């Protein structure tokens, strides 16, 4: 499926993706397509969520990994496979290898979340922790492949990977034949490229929109330049699309077939994760929620029916806690205030009484009396409040000021 007789990569075509779909029968699930009333009202057209966060291993990555490893020769299988990943690709390679009876080594960064490390081991891979950043981990995996002859399974830069991921596109067309716009997150580009090949071959009228995090947006400058461009130190909470350079194989496909690439902010990503949890009852990682973030940022820009692809749900619980708090703050539902009051008996109780009048829920209180910045009779209070939105935040702050409190932040 992957190579021409000259040994170079040949283009990925619809027949490759259809072949991958047959190969994945009984392996990858056809994940659910759920309607979203809230997003539909916001966009002004039907919006559906393609739930790859409910795929085996928690993301779409199993599809491409299984197709890639299935295509190995008996000699290559005997040598085993090696991969580098902080999470989703690691778990996809681990499970695919176990299902195919192939030994797998997965290199993960030292700081990889413990649940992802544990899951990768449980799926059957030998995990080796190496490096503080993914580039160091990647180099270690490639060195291992060179030294041992194991086959390196790239997360996105291979035609078989792209063909496997493209099966998501065929499912979308089957589950929502009336679709007019598909929105998908882009990291290295394997998923978006596969979906683009599948969808444009069958329905060239469907608009395909890719989404990147602002702090890790390598595709806009690359598409402008006409070749893959690296960006320095990509930074985003969406580690699933935190890629500093587009893949060579998916780049040309995306340049030819993707209609538009948009970027979203960290606030929009966290708001999207919160919305998926509250409104759709779905746990989605930031990368998987990036299409929803794009809908939230500019809802009038999408022609419906729209399918937003939730590509993964593997998020560390501690990170999810921080993201949700960030999302609540971005939505005006979490307010942090610092103020000064007179240090006398009953002063704190009076302050909390003022907050109860405006129905602000106090999550945390920090009361400081000994600080050189404070006057002899002053105390400083830091409040963490749950509020009902931006207007309620303004009401809370105004009420405290009207009551004579000096609000610092």
mmCIF file of C-alpha atoms in Angstrom:
data_model
loop_
_atom_site.group_PDB
_atom_site.id
_atom_site.type_symbol
_atom_site.label_atom_id
_atom_site.label_comp_id
_atom_site.label_asym_id
_atom_site.label_seq_id
_atom_site.Cartn_x
_atom_site.Cartn_y
_atom_site.Cartn_z
ATOM 1 C CA UNK A 1 0.000 0.000 0.000
ATOM 2 C CA UNK A 2 2.806 2.409 0.871
ATOM 3 C CA UNK A 3 5.620 2.327 -1.673
ATOM 4 C CA UNK A 4 6.119 2.483 -5.388
ATOM 5 C CA UNK A 5 8.537 0.062 -7.042
ATOM 6 C CA UNK A 6 11.241 2.749 -6.877
ATOM 7 C CA UNK A 7 11.043 2.720 -3.055
ATOM 8 C CA UNK A 8 9.544 6.189 -2.724
ATOM 9 C CA UNK A 9 6.219 7.028 -1.165
ATOM 10 C CA UNK A 10 3.296 7.097 -3.551
ATOM 11 C CA UNK A 11 0.200 9.214 -2.994
ATOM 12 C CA UNK A 12 -2.565 7.988 -0.714
ATOM 13 C CA UNK A 13 -5.737 7.318 -2.693
ATOM 14 C CA UNK A 14 -9.316 6.375 -1.859
ATOM 15 C CA UNK A 15 -8.706 2.677 -2.574
ATOM 16 C CA UNK A 16 -5.993 2.673 0.118
ATOM 17 C CA UNK A 17 -8.457 4.001 2.660
ATOM 18 C CA UNK A 18 -11.159 1.550 1.642
ATOM 19 C CA UNK A 19 -8.615 -1.243 1.976
ATOM 20 C CA UNK A 20 -7.689 0.059 5.429
ATOM 21 C CA UNK A 21 -11.363 0.078 6.401
ATOM 22 C CA UNK A 22 -11.679 -3.627 5.543
ATOM 23 C CA UNK A 23 -8.481 -4.351 7.476
ATOM 24 C CA UNK A 24 -9.832 -2.540 10.558
ATOM 25 C CA UNK A 25 -13.166 -4.394 10.591
ATOM 26 C CA UNK A 26 -13.535 -5.918 14.034
ATOM 27 C CA UNK A 27 -10.508 -3.981 15.310
ATOM 28 C CA UNK A 28 -11.502 -0.304 15.382
ATOM 29 C CA UNK A 29 -15.009 0.710 16.386
ATOM 30 C CA UNK A 30 -17.300 2.792 14.234
ATOM 31 C CA UNK A 31 -17.578 5.491 16.871
ATOM 32 C CA UNK A 32 -20.787 7.335 17.633
ATOM 33 C CA UNK A 33 -22.015 10.497 15.920
ATOM 34 C CA UNK A 34 -23.831 12.667 18.465
ATOM 35 C CA UNK A 35 -25.890 15.768 17.735
ATOM 36 C CA UNK A 36 -25.171 18.899 19.789
ATOM 37 C CA UNK A 37 -28.212 21.112 20.384
ATOM 38 C CA UNK A 38 -26.124 23.852 22.036
ATOM 39 C CA UNK A 39 -23.596 24.087 19.204
ATOM 40 C CA UNK A 40 -26.357 23.811 16.603
ATOM 41 C CA UNK A 41 -28.115 26.823 18.121
ATOM 42 C CA UNK A 42 -24.825 28.715 18.234
ATOM 43 C CA UNK A 43 -23.858 27.945 14.623
ATOM 44 C CA UNK A 44 -27.399 28.239 13.278
ATOM 45 C CA UNK A 45 -27.196 24.832 11.597
ATOM 46 C CA UNK A 46 -27.013 21.180 12.679
ATOM 47 C CA UNK A 47 -23.726 20.283 14.401
ATOM 48 C CA UNK A 48 -22.705 16.681 15.007
ATOM 49 C CA UNK A 49 -19.810 15.384 17.114
ATOM 50 C CA UNK A 50 -17.815 12.420 15.769
ATOM 51 C CA UNK A 51 -16.703 10.730 18.993
ATOM 52 C CA UNK A 52 -13.270 9.231 18.381
ATOM 53 C CA UNK A 53 -12.631 9.932 22.061
ATOM 54 C CA UNK A 54 -14.702 6.754 22.544
ATOM 55 C CA UNK A 55 -12.478 4.710 20.226
ATOM 56 C CA UNK A 56 -10.416 1.832 21.649
ATOM 57 C CA UNK A 57 -7.366 3.317 23.438
ATOM 58 C CA UNK A 58 -9.264 6.615 23.664
ATOM 59 C CA UNK A 59 -8.300 8.099 20.288
ATOM 60 C CA UNK A 60 -8.194 7.563 16.527
ATOM 61 C CA UNK A 61 -4.519 6.528 16.667
ATOM 62 C CA UNK A 62 -5.264 2.790 16.742
ATOM 63 C CA UNK A 63 -6.523 2.992 13.151
ATOM 64 C CA UNK A 64 -3.287 4.150 11.558
ATOM 65 C CA UNK A 65 -1.017 2.111 13.814
ATOM 66 C CA UNK A 66 -2.850 -1.129 13.053
ATOM 67 C CA UNK A 67 -2.784 -0.548 9.294
ATOM 68 C CA UNK A 68 0.929 0.353 9.368
ATOM 69 C CA UNK A 69 1.968 -2.674 11.417
ATOM 70 C CA UNK A 70 -0.306 -4.992 9.401
ATOM 71 C CA UNK A 71 1.630 -3.994 6.300
ATOM 72 C CA UNK A 72 5.001 -5.127 7.661
ATOM 73 C CA UNK A 73 6.735 -8.152 6.165
ATOM 74 C CA UNK A 74 7.303 -11.282 8.286
ATOM 75 C CA UNK A 75 10.963 -10.271 8.674
ATOM 76 C CA UNK A 76 9.996 -6.788 9.841
ATOM 77 C CA UNK A 77 7.436 -8.173 12.277
ATOM 78 C CA UNK A 78 10.035 -10.478 13.746
ATOM 79 C CA UNK A 79 12.295 -7.466 14.412
ATOM 80 C CA UNK A 80 9.529 -5.734 16.357
ATOM 81 C CA UNK A 81 8.379 -2.112 16.264
ATOM 82 C CA UNK A 82 9.348 1.011 18.181
ATOM 83 C CA UNK A 83 7.525 4.314 18.662
ATOM 84 C CA UNK A 84 7.863 7.577 20.566
ATOM 85 C CA UNK A 85 4.873 9.317 22.086
ATOM 86 C CA UNK A 86 3.586 11.089 25.162
ATOM 87 C CA UNK A 87 0.223 9.349 24.989
ATOM 88 C CA UNK A 88 -2.243 8.555 22.198
ATOM 89 C CA UNK A 89 0.149 7.176 19.572
ATOM 90 C CA UNK A 90 1.866 5.138 22.282
ATOM 91 C CA UNK A 91 -1.384 3.429 23.224
ATOM 92 C CA UNK A 92 -2.412 2.899 19.605
ATOM 93 C CA UNK A 93 0.904 1.233 18.724
ATOM 94 C CA UNK A 94 0.840 -0.859 21.901
ATOM 95 C CA UNK A 95 -2.634 -2.290 21.266
ATOM 96 C CA UNK A 96 -2.136 -2.754 17.513
ATOM 97 C CA UNK A 97 1.121 -4.621 18.129
ATOM 98 C CA UNK A 98 -0.486 -6.876 20.734
ATOM 99 C CA UNK A 99 -3.396 -7.706 18.424
ATOM 100 C CA UNK A 100 -0.948 -8.600 15.636
ATOM 101 C CA UNK A 101 1.488 -10.517 17.840
ATOM 102 C CA UNK A 102 4.355 -8.077 17.308
ATOM 103 C CA UNK A 103 6.746 -6.997 20.071
ATOM 104 C CA UNK A 104 6.615 -3.240 20.709
ATOM 105 C CA UNK A 105 8.891 -0.795 22.516
ATOM 106 C CA UNK A 106 7.462 2.649 23.235
ATOM 107 C CA UNK A 107 9.667 5.512 24.363
ATOM 108 C CA UNK A 108 7.849 8.121 26.450
ATOM 109 C CA UNK A 109 9.095 11.367 28.056
ATOM 110 C CA UNK A 110 10.074 11.268 31.704
ATOM 111 C CA UNK A 111 7.186 13.596 32.532
ATOM 112 C CA UNK A 112 4.491 11.633 30.680
ATOM 113 C CA UNK A 113 1.274 11.386 32.747
ATOM 114 C CA UNK A 114 1.239 8.220 34.824
ATOM 115 C CA UNK A 115 -2.198 7.062 33.578
ATOM 116 C CA UNK A 116 -0.931 7.153 29.968
ATOM 117 C CA UNK A 117 2.237 5.258 30.879
ATOM 118 C CA UNK A 118 0.212 2.636 32.741
ATOM 119 C CA UNK A 119 -2.290 2.258 29.888
ATOM 120 C CA UNK A 120 0.492 1.808 27.317
ATOM 121 C CA UNK A 121 2.006 -0.981 29.415
ATOM 122 C CA UNK A 122 -1.381 -2.614 29.917
ATOM 123 C CA UNK A 123 -1.915 -2.694 26.144
ATOM 124 C CA UNK A 124 1.241 -4.805 25.902
ATOM 125 C CA UNK A 125 4.150 -2.491 25.090
ATOM 126 C CA UNK A 126 7.463 -2.271 26.898
ATOM 127 C CA UNK A 127 7.704 1.364 28.001
ATOM 128 C CA UNK A 128 11.040 3.141 28.279
ATOM 129 C CA UNK A 129 11.076 6.588 29.830
ATOM 130 C CA UNK A 130 13.637 8.854 28.210
ATOM 131 C CA UNK A 131 14.106 12.606 27.793
ATOM 132 C CA UNK A 132 12.385 15.658 29.198
ATOM 133 C CA UNK A 133 10.805 16.732 25.885
ATOM 134 C CA UNK A 134 9.321 14.700 23.043
ATOM 135 C CA UNK A 135 12.181 15.568 20.654
ATOM 136 C CA UNK A 136 14.637 13.780 22.963
ATOM 137 C CA UNK A 137 12.254 10.840 23.240
ATOM 138 C CA UNK A 138 11.869 10.681 19.459
ATOM 139 C CA UNK A 139 15.648 10.689 18.963
ATOM 140 C CA UNK A 140 16.031 7.813 21.432
ATOM 141 C CA UNK A 141 13.388 5.742 19.623
ATOM 142 C CA UNK A 142 14.986 6.341 16.237
ATOM 143 C CA UNK A 143 18.413 5.429 17.621
ATOM 144 C CA UNK A 144 16.952 2.201 19.016
ATOM 145 C CA UNK A 145 15.451 1.397 15.601
ATOM 146 C CA UNK A 146 18.817 2.013 13.910
ATOM 147 C CA UNK A 147 20.704 -0.166 16.391
ATOM 148 C CA UNK A 148 18.268 -3.091 16.569
ATOM 149 C CA UNK A 149 16.505 -3.175 13.211
ATOM 150 C CA UNK A 150 13.108 -2.586 14.816
ATOM 151 C CA UNK A 151 10.649 -0.734 12.563
ATOM 152 C CA UNK A 152 10.000 2.836 13.637
ATOM 153 C CA UNK A 153 6.262 3.597 13.573
ATOM 154 C CA UNK A 154 5.881 7.303 12.877
ATOM 155 C CA UNK A 155 2.796 8.954 14.397
ATOM 156 C CA UNK A 156 1.706 10.707 11.183
ATOM 157 C CA UNK A 157 4.320 10.811 8.408
ATOM 158 C CA UNK A 158 3.596 7.592 6.504
ATOM 159 C CA UNK A 159 0.974 6.676 3.866
ATOM 160 C CA UNK A 160 -0.278 3.646 5.798
ATOM 161 C CA UNK A 161 -0.862 5.802 8.875
ATOM 162 C CA UNK A 162 -2.748 8.337 6.756
ATOM 163 C CA UNK A 163 -4.845 5.605 5.117
ATOM 164 C CA UNK A 164 -5.814 4.202 8.495
ATOM 165 C CA UNK A 165 -6.800 7.597 9.848
ATOM 166 C CA UNK A 166 -8.750 8.306 6.667
ATOM 167 C CA UNK A 167 -11.275 5.628 7.618
ATOM 168 C CA UNK A 168 -12.739 8.226 10.005
ATOM 169 C CA UNK A 169 -13.696 10.244 6.910
ATOM 170 C CA UNK A 170 -15.535 7.304 5.336
ATOM 171 C CA UNK A 171 -17.472 6.798 8.574
ATOM 172 C CA UNK A 172 -18.456 10.471 8.693
ATOM 173 C CA UNK A 173 -19.872 10.283 5.156
ATOM 174 C CA UNK A 174 -21.814 7.139 6.064
ATOM 175 C CA UNK A 175 -23.170 8.481 9.355
ATOM 176 C CA UNK A 176 -23.920 12.015 8.147
ATOM 177 C CA UNK A 177 -24.373 11.893 4.351
ATOM 178 C CA UNK A 178 -25.760 15.443 4.305
ATOM 179 C CA UNK A 179 -22.581 16.930 5.851
ATOM 180 C CA UNK A 180 -21.357 20.206 4.328
ATOM 181 C CA UNK A 181 -18.421 21.063 6.618
ATOM 182 C CA UNK A 182 -15.974 18.848 8.547
ATOM 183 C CA UNK A 183 -13.760 20.415 11.218
ATOM 184 C CA UNK A 184 -10.684 18.492 12.394
ATOM 185 C CA UNK A 185 -7.690 19.267 14.574
ATOM 186 C CA UNK A 186 -4.236 19.229 12.964
ATOM 187 C CA UNK A 187 -0.942 18.336 14.602
ATOM 188 C CA UNK A 188 1.481 16.648 12.198
ATOM 189 C CA UNK A 189 -1.386 16.226 9.753
ATOM 190 C CA UNK A 190 -1.982 12.474 9.413
ATOM 191 C CA UNK A 191 -5.618 12.527 10.503
ATOM 192 C CA UNK A 192 -6.593 15.610 8.514
ATOM 193 C CA UNK A 193 -4.801 14.320 5.412
ATOM 194 C CA UNK A 194 -6.519 10.924 5.564
ATOM 195 C CA UNK A 195 -9.946 12.465 6.041
ATOM 196 C CA UNK A 196 -9.268 14.887 3.186
ATOM 197 C CA UNK A 197 -8.387 12.095 0.744
ATOM 198 C CA UNK A 198 -11.450 10.053 1.680
ATOM 199 C CA UNK A 199 -13.968 12.878 1.739
ATOM 200 C CA UNK A 200 -12.843 14.891 -1.290
ATOM 201 C CA UNK A 201 -12.768 11.752 -3.459
ATOM 202 C CA UNK A 202 -16.414 11.012 -2.666
ATOM 203 C CA UNK A 203 -17.819 14.474 -1.860
ATOM 204 C CA UNK A 204 -15.600 17.230 -3.296
ATOM 205 C CA UNK A 205 -18.236 19.793 -2.286
ATOM 206 C CA UNK A 206 -17.658 19.214 1.439
ATOM 207 C CA UNK A 207 -15.585 21.954 3.042
ATOM 208 C CA UNK A 208 -12.700 20.746 5.207
ATOM 209 C CA UNK A 209 -11.390 23.022 7.952
ATOM 210 C CA UNK A 210 -8.281 22.212 9.959
ATOM 211 C CA UNK A 211 -7.670 23.637 13.424
ATOM 212 C CA UNK A 212 -4.380 24.295 15.202
ATOM 213 C CA UNK A 213 -3.535 25.763 18.588
ATOM 214 C CA UNK A 214 -2.129 29.284 18.287
ATOM 215 C CA UNK A 215 1.029 28.329 20.156
ATOM 216 C CA UNK A 216 1.727 25.320 17.920
ATOM 217 C CA UNK A 217 0.506 26.464 14.508
ATOM 218 C CA UNK A 218 3.112 25.233 12.022
ATOM 219 C CA UNK A 219 0.722 24.770 9.103
ATOM 220 C CA UNK A 220 -0.205 28.411 8.322
ATOM 221 C CA UNK A 221 3.433 29.515 7.764
ATOM 222 C CA UNK A 222 4.217 26.231 6.012
ATOM 223 C CA UNK A 223 1.303 26.560 3.603
ATOM 224 C CA UNK A 224 2.298 30.164 2.927
ATOM 225 C CA UNK A 225 5.876 29.103 2.189
ATOM 226 C CA UNK A 226 4.879 26.075 0.120
ATOM 227 C CA UNK A 227 6.961 23.617 2.155
ATOM 228 C CA UNK A 228 7.037 22.369 5.772
ATOM 229 C CA UNK A 229 8.388 25.021 8.132
ATOM 230 C CA UNK A 230 9.492 24.324 11.702
ATOM 231 C CA UNK A 231 8.394 26.572 14.551
ATOM 232 C CA UNK A 232 10.480 27.006 17.670
ATOM 233 C CA UNK A 233 9.223 25.739 21.035
ATOM 234 C CA UNK A 234 5.557 25.002 20.285
ATOM 235 C CA UNK A 235 3.490 25.644 23.395
ATOM 236 C CA UNK A 236 -0.083 24.591 24.100
ATOM 237 C CA UNK A 237 -2.151 22.566 26.552
ATOM 238 C CA UNK A 238 -3.286 20.512 23.537
ATOM 239 C CA UNK A 239 -0.398 18.050 23.525
ATOM 240 C CA UNK A 240 -2.105 15.867 20.907
ATOM 241 C CA UNK A 241 -1.575 18.609 18.275
ATOM 242 C CA UNK A 242 1.611 20.070 19.754
ATOM 243 C CA UNK A 243 3.816 19.429 16.717
ATOM 244 C CA UNK A 244 6.533 21.829 15.603
ATOM 245 C CA UNK A 245 6.740 20.775 11.943
ATOM 246 C CA UNK A 246 4.207 19.318 9.478
ATOM 247 C CA UNK A 247 4.854 15.825 8.186
ATOM 248 C CA UNK A 248 6.242 15.661 4.645
ATOM 249 C CA UNK A 249 3.662 13.112 3.466
ATOM 250 C CA UNK A 250 0.513 14.762 4.884
ATOM 251 C CA UNK A 251 1.686 18.298 4.060
ATOM 252 C CA UNK A 252 1.094 18.055 0.311
ATOM 253 C CA UNK A 253 -2.298 16.412 0.803
ATOM 254 C CA UNK A 254 -3.407 19.106 3.217
ATOM 255 C CA UNK A 255 -2.095 21.848 0.931
ATOM 256 C CA UNK A 256 -4.086 20.422 -1.984
ATOM 257 C CA UNK A 257 -7.309 19.353 -0.234
ATOM 258 C CA UNK A 258 -7.916 21.201 3.033
ATOM 259 C CA UNK A 259 -9.938 24.350 2.378
ATOM 260 C CA UNK A 260 -8.841 26.380 5.404
ATOM 261 C CA UNK A 261 -6.669 26.160 8.517
ATOM 262 C CA UNK A 262 -7.776 28.137 11.575
ATOM 263 C CA UNK A 263 -6.102 28.707 14.928
ATOM 264 C CA UNK A 264 -7.635 28.782 18.406
ATOM 265 C CA UNK A 265 -6.444 30.238 21.711
ATOM 266 C CA UNK A 266 -5.806 28.446 24.995
ATOM 267 C CA UNK A 267 -8.912 30.096 26.461
ATOM 268 C CA UNK A 268 -10.999 28.775 23.564
ATOM 269 C CA UNK A 269 -9.546 25.277 23.987
ATOM 270 C CA UNK A 270 -10.314 25.158 27.704
ATOM 271 C CA UNK A 271 -13.828 26.522 27.101
ATOM 272 C CA UNK A 272 -14.355 23.790 24.498
ATOM 273 C CA UNK A 273 -13.254 21.038 26.905
ATOM 274 C CA UNK A 274 -15.651 22.430 29.509
ATOM 275 C CA UNK A 275 -18.515 22.600 27.002
ATOM 276 C CA UNK A 276 -17.984 18.981 25.896
ATOM 277 C CA UNK A 277 -18.073 17.834 29.499
ATOM 278 C CA UNK A 278 -21.078 19.906 30.585
ATOM 279 C CA UNK A 279 -23.265 19.877 27.482
ATOM 280 C CA UNK A 280 -22.322 16.630 25.706
ATOM 281 C CA UNK A 281 -21.273 14.629 28.819
ATOM 282 C CA UNK A 282 -18.054 13.678 26.998
ATOM 283 C CA UNK A 283 -14.520 13.728 28.381
ATOM 284 C CA UNK A 284 -12.395 15.183 25.576
ATOM 285 C CA UNK A 285 -8.742 16.184 25.667
ATOM 286 C CA UNK A 286 -7.794 19.706 24.485
ATOM 287 C CA UNK A 287 -6.535 18.517 21.087
ATOM 288 C CA UNK A 288 -9.766 16.599 20.566
ATOM 289 C CA UNK A 289 -11.817 19.649 21.510
ATOM 290 C CA UNK A 290 -10.013 21.970 19.073
ATOM 291 C CA UNK A 291 -12.778 21.724 16.415
ATOM 292 C CA UNK A 292 -15.335 22.736 19.058
ATOM 293 C CA UNK A 293 -13.060 25.625 20.030
ATOM 294 C CA UNK A 294 -13.110 26.781 16.409
ATOM 295 C CA UNK A 295 -16.917 26.693 16.374
ATOM 296 C CA UNK A 296 -17.042 28.700 19.591
ATOM 297 C CA UNK A 297 -14.596 31.314 18.323
ATOM 298 C CA UNK A 298 -16.459 32.112 15.083
ATOM 299 C CA UNK A 299 -19.790 30.258 14.930
ATOM 300 C CA UNK A 300 -21.092 32.142 11.905
ATOM 301 C CA UNK A 301 -18.257 30.940 9.664
ATOM 302 C CA UNK A 302 -19.431 27.341 9.247
ATOM 303 C CA UNK A 303 -21.967 26.061 6.745
ATOM 304 C CA UNK A 304 -24.076 23.259 8.138
ATOM 305 C CA UNK A 305 -24.583 20.457 8.681
ATOM 306 C CA UNK A 306 -21.216 20.493 10.454
ATOM 307 C CA UNK A 307 -19.280 17.530 11.822
ATOM 308 C CA UNK A 308 -16.708 18.358 14.490
ATOM 309 C CA UNK A 309 -14.261 15.528 15.115
ATOM 310 C CA UNK A 310 -13.473 14.817 18.768
ATOM 311 C CA UNK A 311 -10.200 13.018 18.089
ATOM 312 C CA UNK A 312 -9.289 11.856 21.602
ATOM 313 C CA UNK A 313 -10.261 11.704 25.247
ATOM 314 C CA UNK A 314 -6.996 10.772 26.980
ATOM 315 C CA UNK A 315 -6.459 13.584 29.456
ATOM 316 C CA UNK A 316 -4.657 13.327 32.779
ATOM 317 C CA UNK A 317 -7.131 13.981 35.662
ATOM 318 C CA UNK A 318 -4.875 16.615 37.234
ATOM 319 C CA UNK A 319 -4.536 18.434 33.908
ATOM 320 C CA UNK A 320 -8.295 18.171 33.377
ATOM 321 C CA UNK A 321 -8.861 19.845 36.735
ATOM 322 C CA UNK A 322 -6.665 22.784 35.706
ATOM 323 C CA UNK A 323 -8.251 22.975 32.266
ATOM 324 C CA UNK A 324 -11.756 23.067 33.684
ATOM 325 C CA UNK A 325 -10.817 25.841 36.081
ATOM 326 C CA UNK A 326 -9.236 27.727 33.170
ATOM 327 C CA UNK A 327 -12.373 27.130 31.116
ATOM 328 C CA UNK A 328 -14.615 28.402 33.879
ATOM 329 C CA UNK A 329 -12.490 31.537 34.172
ATOM 330 C CA UNK A 330 -12.568 32.077 30.397
ATOM 331 C CA UNK A 331 -16.367 31.720 30.478
ATOM 332 C CA UNK A 332 -16.644 34.233 33.329
ATOM 333 C CA UNK A 333 -17.694 31.561 35.813
ATOM 334 C CA UNK A 334 -14.626 31.620 38.002
ATOM 335 C CA UNK A 335 -13.451 34.836 39.623
ATOM 336 C CA UNK A 336 -10.279 35.464 41.587
ATOM 337 C CA UNK A 337 -10.258 38.630 43.733
ATOM 338 C CA UNK A 338 -7.771 40.174 46.147
ATOM 339 C CA UNK A 339 -8.940 42.921 48.473
ATOM 340 C CA UNK A 340 -8.068 44.710 51.696
ATOM 341 C CA UNK A 341 -10.228 45.249 54.737
ATOM 342 C CA UNK A 342 -9.916 46.504 58.299
ATOM 343 C CA UNK A 343 -8.533 43.793 60.593
ATOM 344 C CA UNK A 344 -11.216 43.608 63.292
ATOM 345 C CA UNK A 345 -13.486 40.890 64.674
ATOM 346 C CA UNK A 346 -16.340 40.082 62.328
ATOM 347 C CA UNK A 347 -14.724 41.757 59.260
ATOM 348 C CA UNK A 348 -14.295 38.511 57.338
ATOM 349 C CA UNK A 349 -17.815 37.373 58.215
ATOM 350 C CA UNK A 350 -19.178 40.682 56.925
ATOM 351 C CA UNK A 351 -17.273 40.248 53.658
ATOM 352 C CA UNK A 352 -18.643 36.744 53.146
ATOM 353 C CA UNK A 353 -22.114 38.053 53.942
ATOM 354 C CA UNK A 354 -21.787 40.614 51.118
ATOM 355 C CA UNK A 355 -20.886 37.790 48.742
ATOM 356 C CA UNK A 356 -23.874 35.703 49.782
ATOM 357 C CA UNK A 357 -26.196 38.620 48.939
ATOM 358 C CA UNK A 358 -25.047 38.492 45.296
ATOM 359 C CA UNK A 359 -25.107 34.654 45.249
ATOM 360 C CA UNK A 360 -21.370 34.160 44.629
ATOM 361 C CA UNK A 361 -20.153 30.719 45.710
ATOM 362 C CA UNK A 362 -16.902 30.927 47.719
ATOM 363 C CA UNK A 363 -14.494 28.139 46.724
ATOM 364 C CA UNK A 364 -11.446 29.241 48.705
ATOM 365 C CA UNK A 365 -10.416 32.018 51.102
ATOM 366 C CA UNK A 366 -6.873 33.092 51.979
ATOM 367 C CA UNK A 367 -6.620 35.556 54.899
ATOM 368 C CA UNK A 368 -3.262 37.355 55.442
ATOM 369 C CA UNK A 369 -2.566 39.603 58.426
ATOM 370 C CA UNK A 370 1.249 39.669 58.541
ATOM 371 C CA UNK A 371 2.729 41.286 55.481
ATOM 372 C CA UNK A 372 5.014 44.369 55.358
ATOM 373 C CA UNK A 373 2.830 45.823 52.616
ATOM 374 C CA UNK A 374 -0.153 45.971 54.967
ATOM 375 C CA UNK A 375 -0.968 48.779 57.367
ATOM 376 C CA UNK A 376 -1.154 48.134 61.084
ATOM 377 C CA UNK A 377 -4.933 47.614 61.035
ATOM 378 C CA UNK A 378 -5.227 46.034 57.587
ATOM 379 C CA UNK A 379 -5.709 42.469 56.424
ATOM 380 C CA UNK A 380 -5.626 41.107 52.887
ATOM 381 C CA UNK A 381 -8.068 38.498 51.618
ATOM 382 C CA UNK A 382 -7.781 36.481 48.421
ATOM 383 C CA UNK A 383 -11.038 34.949 47.226
ATOM 384 C CA UNK A 384 -11.709 32.224 44.667
ATOM 385 C CA UNK A 385 -15.352 32.450 43.611
ATOM 386 C CA UNK A 386 -17.677 30.483 41.383
ATOM 387 C CA UNK A 387 -19.877 32.873 39.421
ATOM 388 C CA UNK A 388 -22.576 32.711 36.745
ATOM 389 C CA UNK A 389 -20.921 34.570 33.901
ATOM 390 C CA UNK A 390 -19.230 37.857 32.954
ATOM 391 C CA UNK A 391 -22.157 40.045 34.049
ATOM 392 C CA UNK A 392 -22.285 38.312 37.419
ATOM 393 C CA UNK A 393 -18.505 38.858 37.841
ATOM 394 C CA UNK A 394 -18.984 42.574 37.270
ATOM 395 C CA UNK A 395 -21.873 42.638 39.747
ATOM 396 C CA UNK A 396 -19.779 40.904 42.436
ATOM 397 C CA UNK A 397 -16.871 43.328 42.034
ATOM 398 C CA UNK A 398 -19.168 46.365 41.973
ATOM 399 C CA UNK A 399 -21.028 45.200 45.091
ATOM 400 C CA UNK A 400 -17.777 44.839 47.027
ATOM 401 C CA UNK A 401 -16.572 48.274 45.960
ATOM 402 C CA UNK A 402 -19.920 49.834 46.895
ATOM 403 C CA UNK A 403 -19.581 48.206 50.318
ATOM 404 C CA UNK A 404 -16.291 50.058 50.810
ATOM 405 C CA UNK A 405 -13.825 47.264 50.104
ATOM 406 C CA UNK A 406 -10.608 48.062 48.261
ATOM 407 C CA UNK A 407 -10.540 45.512 45.433
ATOM 408 C CA UNK A 408 -6.949 44.937 44.248
ATOM 409 C CA UNK A 409 -7.582 42.485 41.403
#
